[in-house]
Short mmCIF file of C-alpha atoms in Angstrom, two decimals:
data_model
loop_
_atom_site.label_atom_id
_atom_site.label_comp_id
_atom_site.label_asym_id
_atom_site.label_seq_id
_atom_site.Cartn_x
_atom_site.Cartn_y
_atom_site.Cartn_z
CA UNK A 1 11.97 6.72 -82.86
CA UNK A 2 10.30 10.10 -83.30
CA UNK A 3 7.08 8.59 -81.80
CA UNK A 4 9.02 7.65 -78.67
CA UNK A 5 10.29 11.23 -78.26
CA UNK A 6 6.76 12.63 -78.57
CA UNK A 7 4.75 9.85 -76.92
CA UNK A 8 3.31 10.62 -73.36
CA UNK A 9 4.65 8.12 -71.06
CA UNK A 10 2.56 9.42 -68.06
CA UNK A 11 -0.64 11.29 -68.42
CA UNK A 12 -0.33 14.97 -69.11
CA UNK A 13 -2.60 15.77 -66.14
CA UNK A 14 -0.36 13.72 -63.79
CA UNK A 15 2.62 15.78 -65.16
CA UNK A 16 0.98 19.03 -64.51
CA UNK A 17 -0.01 17.94 -60.96
CA UNK A 18 3.51 16.67 -60.21
CA UNK A 19 5.04 19.84 -61.44
CA UNK A 20 2.77 22.22 -59.47
CA UNK A 21 3.12 20.13 -56.24
CA UNK A 22 7.02 20.05 -56.55
CA UNK A 23 6.98 23.82 -57.28
CA UNK A 24 4.94 24.48 -54.14
CA UNK A 25 7.00 22.16 -52.02
CA UNK A 26 10.22 23.88 -53.11
CA UNK A 27 8.62 27.30 -52.42
CA UNK A 28 7.73 26.23 -48.98
CA UNK A 29 11.08 24.86 -48.21
CA UNK A 30 12.73 28.02 -49.39
CA UNK A 31 10.34 30.22 -47.42
CA UNK A 32 11.03 28.11 -44.31
CA UNK A 33 14.72 28.21 -44.85
CA UNK A 34 14.50 32.03 -44.42
CA UNK A 35 15.77 35.16 -45.86
CA UNK A 36 19.39 34.40 -45.06
CA UNK A 37 19.41 31.71 -47.73
CA UNK A 38 18.09 34.14 -50.26
CA UNK A 39 20.59 36.88 -49.34
CA UNK A 40 23.93 35.13 -49.54
CA UNK A 41 24.51 31.91 -51.18
CA UNK A 42 27.88 30.43 -50.14
CA UNK A 43 29.43 27.37 -51.81
CA UNK A 44 27.55 24.96 -49.53
CA UNK A 45 24.30 26.56 -50.41
CA UNK A 46 25.05 26.20 -54.07
CA UNK A 47 25.65 22.47 -53.45
CA UNK A 48 22.28 22.17 -51.78
CA UNK A 49 20.53 23.96 -54.69
CA UNK A 50 22.19 21.73 -57.25
CA UNK A 51 21.36 18.62 -55.39
CA UNK A 52 17.90 19.72 -54.61
CA UNK A 53 17.17 20.30 -58.37
CA UNK A 54 18.41 16.68 -59.06
CA UNK A 55 16.37 15.20 -56.17
CA UNK A 56 13.09 16.81 -57.37
CA UNK A 57 13.67 16.04 -61.04
CA UNK A 58 12.42 12.51 -60.63
CA UNK A 59 9.43 13.79 -58.61
CA UNK A 60 8.43 16.01 -61.60
CA UNK A 61 9.13 13.64 -64.54
CA UNK A 62 8.25 10.29 -62.99
CA UNK A 63 8.64 7.59 -65.47
CA UNK A 64 8.34 10.07 -68.44
CA UNK A 65 11.47 10.67 -70.40
CA UNK A 66 9.84 11.95 -73.41
CA UNK A 67 10.53 15.25 -75.16
CA UNK A 68 6.82 16.28 -75.01
CA UNK A 69 6.78 15.47 -71.25
CA UNK A 70 9.89 17.55 -70.56
CA UNK A 71 8.41 20.51 -72.53
CA UNK A 72 5.14 20.17 -70.81
CA UNK A 73 6.85 20.29 -67.39
CA UNK A 74 8.90 23.29 -68.47
CA UNK A 75 5.90 25.07 -69.63
CA UNK A 76 3.96 24.38 -66.58
CA UNK A 77 6.66 25.67 -64.36
CA UNK A 78 7.01 28.95 -66.21
CA UNK A 79 3.20 29.48 -66.40
CA UNK A 80 2.64 28.62 -62.81
CA UNK A 81 5.45 30.93 -61.67
CA UNK A 82 4.08 33.81 -63.86
CA UNK A 83 0.64 33.10 -62.31
CA UNK A 84 1.86 33.25 -58.66
CA UNK A 85 3.99 36.47 -59.53
CA UNK A 86 0.78 38.11 -60.88
CA UNK A 87 -1.19 37.05 -57.91
CA UNK A 88 1.53 38.28 -55.53
CA UNK A 89 1.53 41.64 -57.21
CA UNK A 90 -2.33 42.07 -56.92
CA UNK A 91 -3.17 40.24 -53.63
CA UNK A 92 -1.14 41.37 -50.59
CA UNK A 93 -1.64 38.28 -48.49
CA UNK A 94 -0.38 36.08 -51.41
CA UNK A 95 2.85 38.27 -51.49
CA UNK A 96 3.23 37.90 -47.71
CA UNK A 97 2.63 34.12 -47.96
CA UNK A 98 5.16 33.63 -50.64
CA UNK A 99 7.88 36.16 -49.60
CA UNK A 100 7.17 37.15 -46.03
CA UNK A 101 7.76 40.63 -44.55
CA UNK A 102 10.79 42.68 -43.88
CA UNK A 103 12.58 42.06 -40.55
CA UNK A 104 14.11 44.94 -38.78
CA UNK A 105 17.63 44.49 -37.55
CA UNK A 106 18.64 47.97 -36.26
CA UNK A 107 16.29 50.68 -34.85
CA UNK A 108 17.69 54.06 -33.89
CA UNK A 109 21.21 52.68 -33.80
CA UNK A 110 20.27 49.62 -31.50
CA UNK A 111 20.76 46.15 -32.99
CA UNK A 112 17.91 43.66 -32.45
CA UNK A 113 20.00 40.60 -31.28
CA UNK A 114 16.93 38.35 -31.29
CA UNK A 115 16.14 39.13 -34.90
CA UNK A 116 19.87 38.39 -35.85
CA UNK A 117 19.67 35.01 -34.09
CA UNK A 118 16.37 34.12 -35.67
CA UNK A 119 17.61 34.88 -39.11
CA UNK A 120 21.05 33.25 -38.49
CA UNK A 121 22.95 36.48 -39.30
CA UNK A 122 26.17 37.18 -37.54
CA UNK A 123 27.07 40.64 -36.15
CA UNK A 124 29.91 40.63 -38.58
CA UNK A 125 27.65 40.08 -41.49
CA UNK A 126 25.41 42.86 -40.32
CA UNK A 127 28.40 45.24 -40.03
CA UNK A 128 29.57 44.32 -43.60
CA UNK A 129 26.05 45.10 -44.78
CA UNK A 130 25.95 48.49 -43.20
CA UNK A 131 29.49 49.36 -44.22
CA UNK A 132 28.66 48.69 -47.74
CA UNK A 133 25.82 51.14 -47.60
CA UNK A 134 27.75 53.94 -46.10
CA UNK A 135 27.72 53.52 -42.27
CA UNK A 136 30.76 53.12 -40.14
CA UNK A 137 29.02 52.16 -37.07
CA UNK A 138 25.46 50.90 -36.04
CA UNK A 139 25.01 54.13 -34.06
CA UNK A 140 24.81 55.97 -37.40
CA UNK A 141 21.97 53.79 -38.61
CA UNK A 142 18.32 54.96 -38.28
CA UNK A 143 16.96 51.71 -39.60
CA UNK A 144 18.29 48.49 -41.15
CA UNK A 145 16.19 45.62 -42.30
CA UNK A 146 16.32 42.35 -44.28
CA UNK A 147 13.86 42.53 -47.10
CA UNK A 148 11.78 39.51 -48.11
CA UNK A 149 14.19 38.80 -50.94
CA UNK A 150 17.10 38.74 -48.51
CA UNK A 151 18.75 42.03 -49.17
CA UNK A 152 19.74 44.38 -46.42
CA UNK A 153 18.51 47.87 -46.61
CA UNK A 154 20.07 50.52 -44.52
CA UNK A 155 18.66 54.08 -43.80
CA UNK A 156 21.27 56.27 -42.23
CA UNK A 157 20.44 59.06 -39.65
CA UNK A 158 20.26 62.38 -41.35
CA UNK A 159 23.52 63.68 -39.90
CA UNK A 160 25.33 60.64 -41.30
CA UNK A 161 23.89 60.62 -44.72
CA UNK A 162 26.11 61.76 -47.50
CA UNK A 163 25.16 65.04 -49.11
CA UNK A 164 23.50 64.77 -52.42
CA UNK A 165 24.02 67.17 -55.25
CA UNK A 166 20.65 68.84 -54.40
CA UNK A 167 21.85 69.27 -50.73
CA UNK A 168 25.04 70.98 -51.93
CA UNK A 169 23.10 73.20 -54.34
CA UNK A 170 20.81 74.30 -51.44
CA UNK A 171 23.78 74.94 -49.18
CA UNK A 172 25.39 77.08 -51.76
CA UNK A 173 22.27 78.96 -52.36
CA UNK A 174 21.81 79.63 -48.73
CA UNK A 175 25.48 80.86 -48.42
CA UNK A 176 25.08 83.00 -51.47
CA UNK A 177 21.94 84.59 -50.10
CA UNK A 178 23.75 85.18 -46.88
CA UNK A 179 26.60 86.87 -48.62
CA UNK A 180 24.37 89.04 -50.66
CA UNK A 181 22.59 90.27 -47.62
CA UNK A 182 25.80 90.97 -45.88
CA UNK A 183 27.17 92.79 -48.89
CA UNK A 184 23.99 94.93 -49.21
CA UNK A 185 24.34 95.72 -45.44
CA UNK A 186 27.94 96.76 -45.88
CA UNK A 187 27.04 98.87 -49.01
CA UNK A 188 24.13 100.63 -47.19
CA UNK A 189 26.55 101.26 -44.15
CA UNK A 190 29.23 102.55 -46.35
CA UNK A 191 26.94 104.79 -48.39
CA UNK A 192 25.34 106.11 -45.27
CA UNK A 193 28.60 107.41 -43.92
CA UNK A 194 29.89 110.70 -45.14
CA UNK A 195 33.66 110.86 -45.87
CA UNK A 196 35.37 112.81 -43.14
CA UNK A 197 37.51 115.67 -44.25
#
């Protein structure tokens, strides 16, 4: 029985090739599916992911149900993923190939309707994304874009940005300086006047 668990039912080289090819195929499918799939998975997307994992399972394992075959497949998946991540970190075109580039949705308060259609993002979803990052209306947004991982990043126009602690400290320092100058001026003015008798 132990020998059945550890015996290779298909050659290890075939297992490695199957695993790498399936990995690349799934990466291509996810890349073609677009950033929207990465950003927000609804219940139907979850069903697709679960079914997809079941569909490709047989492509990876083939006729091999051995423990050693499963462990080899898992090790190849983890190692190949780590290799691609390292390559993507050091070679810009690999990162672009695997993840793509950001897509601008709003520029200077103007929504790029064509980009929304291309990504399958509704205006309501865009409004929800900018609301969650502090904007009440698209006119307050300097730039909003969908990152390769599917997250929406929003940069508000300066006038619409919330004040930071540093901004408040700077404002208080400026006010204090103005008050000090005003007080000095008043003191000079009052000391320059002689009391009238």
